[in-house]
Coordinates of C-alpha atoms and ligand atoms in Angstrom, one line a residue:
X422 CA 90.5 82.6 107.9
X423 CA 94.3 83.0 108.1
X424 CA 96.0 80.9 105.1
X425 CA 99.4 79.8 106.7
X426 CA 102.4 77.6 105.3
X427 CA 104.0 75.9 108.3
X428 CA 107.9 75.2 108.0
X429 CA 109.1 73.3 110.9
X430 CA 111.6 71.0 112.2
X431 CA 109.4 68.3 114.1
X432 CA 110.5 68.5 117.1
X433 CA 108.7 67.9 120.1
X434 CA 107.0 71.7 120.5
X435 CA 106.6 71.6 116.4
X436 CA 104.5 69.1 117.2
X437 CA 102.1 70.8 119.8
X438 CA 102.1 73.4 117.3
X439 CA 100.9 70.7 114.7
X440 CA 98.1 69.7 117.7
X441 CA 97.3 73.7 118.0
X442 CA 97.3 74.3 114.7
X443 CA 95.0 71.9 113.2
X444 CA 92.8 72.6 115.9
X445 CA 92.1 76.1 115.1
X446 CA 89.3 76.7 113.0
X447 CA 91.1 80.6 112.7
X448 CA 93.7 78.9 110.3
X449 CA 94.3 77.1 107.2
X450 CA 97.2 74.9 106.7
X451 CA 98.1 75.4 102.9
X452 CA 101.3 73.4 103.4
X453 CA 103.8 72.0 106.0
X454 CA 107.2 72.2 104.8
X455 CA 110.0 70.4 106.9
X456 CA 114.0 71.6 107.2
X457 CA 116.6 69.8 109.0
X458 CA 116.7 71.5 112.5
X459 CA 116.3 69.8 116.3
X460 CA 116.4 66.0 113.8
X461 CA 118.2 65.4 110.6
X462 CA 115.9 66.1 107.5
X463 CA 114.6 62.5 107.0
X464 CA 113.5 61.9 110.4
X465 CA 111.8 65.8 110.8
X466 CA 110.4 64.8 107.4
X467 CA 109.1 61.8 108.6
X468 CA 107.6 63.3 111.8
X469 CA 105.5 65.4 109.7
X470 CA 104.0 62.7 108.1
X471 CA 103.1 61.2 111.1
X472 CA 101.5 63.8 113.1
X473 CA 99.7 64.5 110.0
X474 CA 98.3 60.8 110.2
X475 CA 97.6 61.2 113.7
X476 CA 95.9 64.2 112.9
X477 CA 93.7 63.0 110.5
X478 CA 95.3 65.7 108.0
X479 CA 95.2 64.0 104.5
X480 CA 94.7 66.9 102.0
X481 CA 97.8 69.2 103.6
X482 CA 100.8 68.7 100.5
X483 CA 104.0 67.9 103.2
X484 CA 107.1 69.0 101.0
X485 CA 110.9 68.5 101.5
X486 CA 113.4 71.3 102.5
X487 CA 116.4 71.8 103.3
X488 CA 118.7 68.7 104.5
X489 CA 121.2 71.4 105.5
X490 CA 122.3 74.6 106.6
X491 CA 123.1 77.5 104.0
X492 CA 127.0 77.8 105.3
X493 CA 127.4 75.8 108.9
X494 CA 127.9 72.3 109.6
X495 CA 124.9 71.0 110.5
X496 CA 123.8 70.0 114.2
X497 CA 120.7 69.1 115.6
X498 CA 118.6 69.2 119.5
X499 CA 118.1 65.7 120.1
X500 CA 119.4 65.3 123.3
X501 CA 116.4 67.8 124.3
X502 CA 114.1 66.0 121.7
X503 CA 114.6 62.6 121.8
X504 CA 116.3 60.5 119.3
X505 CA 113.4 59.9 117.1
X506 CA 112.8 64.1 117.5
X507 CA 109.2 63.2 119.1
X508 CA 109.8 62.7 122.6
X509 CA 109.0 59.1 123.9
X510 CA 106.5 58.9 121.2
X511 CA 105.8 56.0 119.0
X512 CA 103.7 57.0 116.1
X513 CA 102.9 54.4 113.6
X514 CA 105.5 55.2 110.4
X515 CA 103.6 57.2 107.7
X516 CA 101.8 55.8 104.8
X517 CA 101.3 59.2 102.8
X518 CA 103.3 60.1 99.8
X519 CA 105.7 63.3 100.0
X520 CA 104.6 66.0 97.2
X521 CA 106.6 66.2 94.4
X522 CA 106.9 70.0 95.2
X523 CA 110.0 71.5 97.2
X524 CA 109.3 73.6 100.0
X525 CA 110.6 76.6 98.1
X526 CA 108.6 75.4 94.9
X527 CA 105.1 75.3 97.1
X528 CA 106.1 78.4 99.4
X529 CA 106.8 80.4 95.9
X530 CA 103.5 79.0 94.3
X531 CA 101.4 79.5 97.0
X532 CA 102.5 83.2 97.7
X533 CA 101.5 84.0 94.0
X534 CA 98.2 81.7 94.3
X535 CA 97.2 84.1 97.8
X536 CA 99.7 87.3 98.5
X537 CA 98.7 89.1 100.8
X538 CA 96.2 86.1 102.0
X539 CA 99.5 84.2 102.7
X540 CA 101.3 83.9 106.5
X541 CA 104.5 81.8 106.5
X542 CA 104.7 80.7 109.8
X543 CA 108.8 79.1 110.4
X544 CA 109.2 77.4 113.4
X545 CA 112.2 75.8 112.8
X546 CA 115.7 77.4 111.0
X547 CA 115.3 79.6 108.5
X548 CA 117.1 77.8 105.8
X549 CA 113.9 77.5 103.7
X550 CA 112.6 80.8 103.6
X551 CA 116.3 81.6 102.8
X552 CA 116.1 80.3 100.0
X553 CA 112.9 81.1 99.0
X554 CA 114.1 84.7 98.7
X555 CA 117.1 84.1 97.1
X556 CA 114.7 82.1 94.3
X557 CA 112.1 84.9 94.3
X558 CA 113.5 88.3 95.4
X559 CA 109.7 89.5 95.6
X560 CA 108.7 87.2 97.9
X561 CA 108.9 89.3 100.6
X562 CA 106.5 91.8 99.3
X563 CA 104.2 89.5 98.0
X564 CA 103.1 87.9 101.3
X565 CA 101.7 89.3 104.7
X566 CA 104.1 88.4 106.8
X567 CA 106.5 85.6 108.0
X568 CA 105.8 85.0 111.5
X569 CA 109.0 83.2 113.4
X570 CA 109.5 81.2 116.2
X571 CA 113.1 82.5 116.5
X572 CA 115.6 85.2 118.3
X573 CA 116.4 85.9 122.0
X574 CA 116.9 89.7 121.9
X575 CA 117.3 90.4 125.6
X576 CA 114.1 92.5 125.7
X577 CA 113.0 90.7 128.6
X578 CA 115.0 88.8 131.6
X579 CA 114.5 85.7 129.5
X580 CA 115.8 87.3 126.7
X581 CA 119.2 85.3 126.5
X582 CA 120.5 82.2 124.5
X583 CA 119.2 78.4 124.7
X584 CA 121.7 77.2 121.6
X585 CA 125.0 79.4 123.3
X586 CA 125.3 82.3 125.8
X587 CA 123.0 84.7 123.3
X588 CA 121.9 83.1 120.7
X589 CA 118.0 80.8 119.9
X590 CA 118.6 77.8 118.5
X591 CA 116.8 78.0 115.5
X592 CA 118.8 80.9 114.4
X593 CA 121.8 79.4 115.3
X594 CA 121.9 76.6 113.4
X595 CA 121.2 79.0 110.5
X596 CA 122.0 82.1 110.8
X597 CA 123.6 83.4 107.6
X598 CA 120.0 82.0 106.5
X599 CA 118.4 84.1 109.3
X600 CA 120.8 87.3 108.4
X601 CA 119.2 87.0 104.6
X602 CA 115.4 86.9 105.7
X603 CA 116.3 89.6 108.2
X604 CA 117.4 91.9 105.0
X605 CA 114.9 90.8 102.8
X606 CA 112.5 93.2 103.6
X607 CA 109.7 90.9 104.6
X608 CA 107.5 92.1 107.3
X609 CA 108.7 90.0 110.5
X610 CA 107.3 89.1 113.8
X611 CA 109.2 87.0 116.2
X612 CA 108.5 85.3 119.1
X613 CA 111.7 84.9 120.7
X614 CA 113.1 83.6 124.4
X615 CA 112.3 86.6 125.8
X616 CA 108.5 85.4 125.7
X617 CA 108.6 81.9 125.2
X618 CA 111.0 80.9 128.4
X619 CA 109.5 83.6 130.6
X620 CA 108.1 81.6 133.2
X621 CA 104.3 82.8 133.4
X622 CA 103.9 81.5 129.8
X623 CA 105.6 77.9 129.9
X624 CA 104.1 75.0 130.7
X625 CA 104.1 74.2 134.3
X626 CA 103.7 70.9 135.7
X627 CA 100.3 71.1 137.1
X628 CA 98.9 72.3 134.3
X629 CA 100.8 69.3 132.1
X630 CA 99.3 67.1 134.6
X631 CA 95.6 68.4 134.4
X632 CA 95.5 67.9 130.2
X633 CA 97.3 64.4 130.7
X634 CA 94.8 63.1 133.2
X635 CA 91.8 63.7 130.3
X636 CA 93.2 60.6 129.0
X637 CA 92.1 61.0 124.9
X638 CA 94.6 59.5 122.3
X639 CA 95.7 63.7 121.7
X640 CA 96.5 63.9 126.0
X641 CA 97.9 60.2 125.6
X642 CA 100.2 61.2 122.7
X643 CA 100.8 64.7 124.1
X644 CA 101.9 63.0 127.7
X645 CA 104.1 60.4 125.5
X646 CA 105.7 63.3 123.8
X647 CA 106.4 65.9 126.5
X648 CA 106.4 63.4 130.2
X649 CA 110.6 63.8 130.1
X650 CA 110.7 66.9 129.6
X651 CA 107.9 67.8 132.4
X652 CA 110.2 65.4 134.9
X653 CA 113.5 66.8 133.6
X654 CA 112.9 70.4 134.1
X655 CA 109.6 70.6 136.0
X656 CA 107.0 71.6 133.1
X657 CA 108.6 73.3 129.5
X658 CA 108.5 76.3 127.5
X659 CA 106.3 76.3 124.7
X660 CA 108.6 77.6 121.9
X661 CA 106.6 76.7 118.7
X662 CA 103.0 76.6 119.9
X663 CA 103.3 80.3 121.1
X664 CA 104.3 81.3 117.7
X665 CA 101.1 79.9 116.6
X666 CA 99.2 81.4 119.0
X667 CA 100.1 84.7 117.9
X668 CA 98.4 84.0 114.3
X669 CA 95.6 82.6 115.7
X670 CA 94.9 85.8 117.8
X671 CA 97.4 88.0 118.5
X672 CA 95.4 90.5 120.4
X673 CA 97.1 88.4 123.1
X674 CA 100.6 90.0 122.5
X675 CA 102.2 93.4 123.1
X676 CA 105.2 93.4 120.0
X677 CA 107.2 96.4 119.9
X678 CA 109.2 97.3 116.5
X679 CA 113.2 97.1 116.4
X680 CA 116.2 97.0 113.8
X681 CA 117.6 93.7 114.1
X682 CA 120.7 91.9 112.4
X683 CA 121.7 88.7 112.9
X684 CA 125.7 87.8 113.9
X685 CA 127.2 85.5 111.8
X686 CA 130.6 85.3 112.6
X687 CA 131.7 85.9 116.3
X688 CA 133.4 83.0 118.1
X689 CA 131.2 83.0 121.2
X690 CA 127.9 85.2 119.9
X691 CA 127.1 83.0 116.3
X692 CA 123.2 83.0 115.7
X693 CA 122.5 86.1 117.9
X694 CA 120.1 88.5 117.0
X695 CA 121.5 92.0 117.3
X696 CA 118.7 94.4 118.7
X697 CA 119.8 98.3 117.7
X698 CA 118.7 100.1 120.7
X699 CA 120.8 103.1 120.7
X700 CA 118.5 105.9 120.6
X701 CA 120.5 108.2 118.3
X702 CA 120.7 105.5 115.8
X703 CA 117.4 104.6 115.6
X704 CA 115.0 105.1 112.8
X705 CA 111.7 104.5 112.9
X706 CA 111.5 103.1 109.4
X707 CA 114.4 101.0 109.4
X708 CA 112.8 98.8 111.9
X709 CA 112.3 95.1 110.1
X710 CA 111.0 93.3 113.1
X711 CA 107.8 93.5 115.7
X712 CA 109.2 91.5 118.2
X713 CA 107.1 89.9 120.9
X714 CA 107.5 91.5 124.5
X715 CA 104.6 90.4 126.4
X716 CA 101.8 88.0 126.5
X717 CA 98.8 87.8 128.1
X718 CA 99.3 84.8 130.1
X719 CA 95.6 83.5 131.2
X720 CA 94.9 83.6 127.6
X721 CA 97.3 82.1 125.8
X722 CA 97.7 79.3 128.7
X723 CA 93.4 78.8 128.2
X724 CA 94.3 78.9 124.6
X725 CA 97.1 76.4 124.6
X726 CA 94.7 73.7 127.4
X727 CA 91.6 74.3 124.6
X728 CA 93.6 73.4 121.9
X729 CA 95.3 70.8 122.4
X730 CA 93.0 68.7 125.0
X731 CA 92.1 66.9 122.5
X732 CA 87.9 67.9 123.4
Ligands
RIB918 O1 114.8 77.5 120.5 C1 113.6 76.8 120.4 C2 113.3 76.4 118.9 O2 114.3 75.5 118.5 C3 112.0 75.6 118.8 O3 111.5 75.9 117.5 C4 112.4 74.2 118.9 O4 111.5 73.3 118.2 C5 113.8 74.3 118.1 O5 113.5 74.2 116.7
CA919 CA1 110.9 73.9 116.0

């Protein structure tokens, strides 16, 4: 059983992680913690409390982060999203109470209550765990690891930008928090671009089309969330789920280990992750993250079709 705090920024593919997730008897959800990311804070907030509902999920404390970035103005995704952040869904509005807790209270408390027990899983900016640090300078050595959806590191063809030329969104809209949890220490894998828009591992169309058609309220709300998207640009790449996947088994990944910093300052490379590759500079041990090169697709597609069929 893998305990996991979930920070996201719900989000149309934060919420097929929420479907994966909580369909995964590999995982526990100790927490979801929400930051302002692809929607302002109170309507990411808010979709958290409604997928819980969906979900069924009433014992999972759902805690406010960050409304904003550390340093940048803040921007959001919603032309890709939706203006609600969840697609063409329409989710009843919540009726559960937010916990008193902050994200960075819960993500501190629950890293002393489990250590090494503990996998924070950030699918959205990194503004929370940020701060987390900054609050608890152990925290890094505390936990297992922080597993991010996050990066484009041009390991692969897909490698490049979604939010500009070179840079992944989620690190983008934060990345002086991104260039703090990259220097923390904490043990890092990513699941960047390179994987997650490579076209084996996306969602194509058909197979869209062949979990729609089992008609259940999760395919019903999954078709309602994603149908645009699947007309727009012929199927979509599942970001946020195939972050999860990797802590549900990642015996389905090849990661290989690199030195990464992020850029926080250039005029057309803000929020890109800068992979050291020069072979003369690089030392094994000041690699700080296992970044994802290669899945295997058959499994993590069967995975992804299991999961969130709603059977
Ligand atoms: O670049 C993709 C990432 O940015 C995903 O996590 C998506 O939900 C957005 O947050
Ligand atoms: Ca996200």
């Amino acid at each position: 059983m893998k305990h996991i705090i979930l920070d996201t920024d719900p989000g149309i593919d934060d919420a097929l992680a929420f479907i994966l997730a909580f369909n995964s008897p590999e995982l526990k959800v100790e927490a979801v913690t929400t930051v302002a990311g692809n929607v302002n804070h109170m309507k990411g907030h808010r979709n958290a409390k409604k997928l819980l509902e969906f979900l069924g999920i009433t014992d999972v404390p759902v805690c406010e982060g960050a409304v904003i970035p550390l340093i940048k103005k803040l921007s959001h995704a919603e032309e890709f999203h939706g203006k609600t952040g969840l697609g063409d869904s329409e989710l009843p509005e919540p009726m559960m109470a937010t916990d008193p807790r902050s994200a960075v209270d819960i993500i501190l408390e629950k890293a002393n209550e489990l250590g090494k027990e503990l996998t924070l899983v950030a699918i959205g900016p990194l503004t929370n765990i940020a701060v987390a640090i900054l609050a608890n300078p152990t925290l890094p050595e505390k936990v297992d690891k922080l597993v991010i959806m996050g990066g484009a590191f041009n390991l692969t063809p897909y490698g490049h930008g979604n939010a500009n030329s070179v840079a992944e969104f989620n690190i983008w809209l934060d990345p002086e928090a991104a260039k703090i949890v990259f220097n923390s220490g904490i043990p890092i894998v990513a699941v960047g671009l390179d994987t997650t828009t490579h076209p084996d591992y996306r969602m194509s169309r058909e197979m869209f089309e062949g979990i729609v058609s089992r008609g259940n309220r999760t395919t019903d709300l999954v078709n309602d969330l994603c149908k645009d998207l699947v007309e727009r640009f012929n199927g979509f790449s599942l970001h946020d789920p195939q972050a999860m996947a990797y802590i549900i088994d990642p015996t389905m990944f090849t990661t290989e280990k690199y030195k990464v910093d992020v850029e926080c300052s250039g005029e057309l490379t803000r929020g890109m992750t800068v992979v050291e590759r020069r072979l003369y500079r690089i030392v094994k041990d000041e690699a700080n993250v296992d970044v994802v090169v290669k899945v295997e697709a058959s499994r993590f597609l069967g995975l992804i079709k299991e999961r969130i069929s709603g059977e």
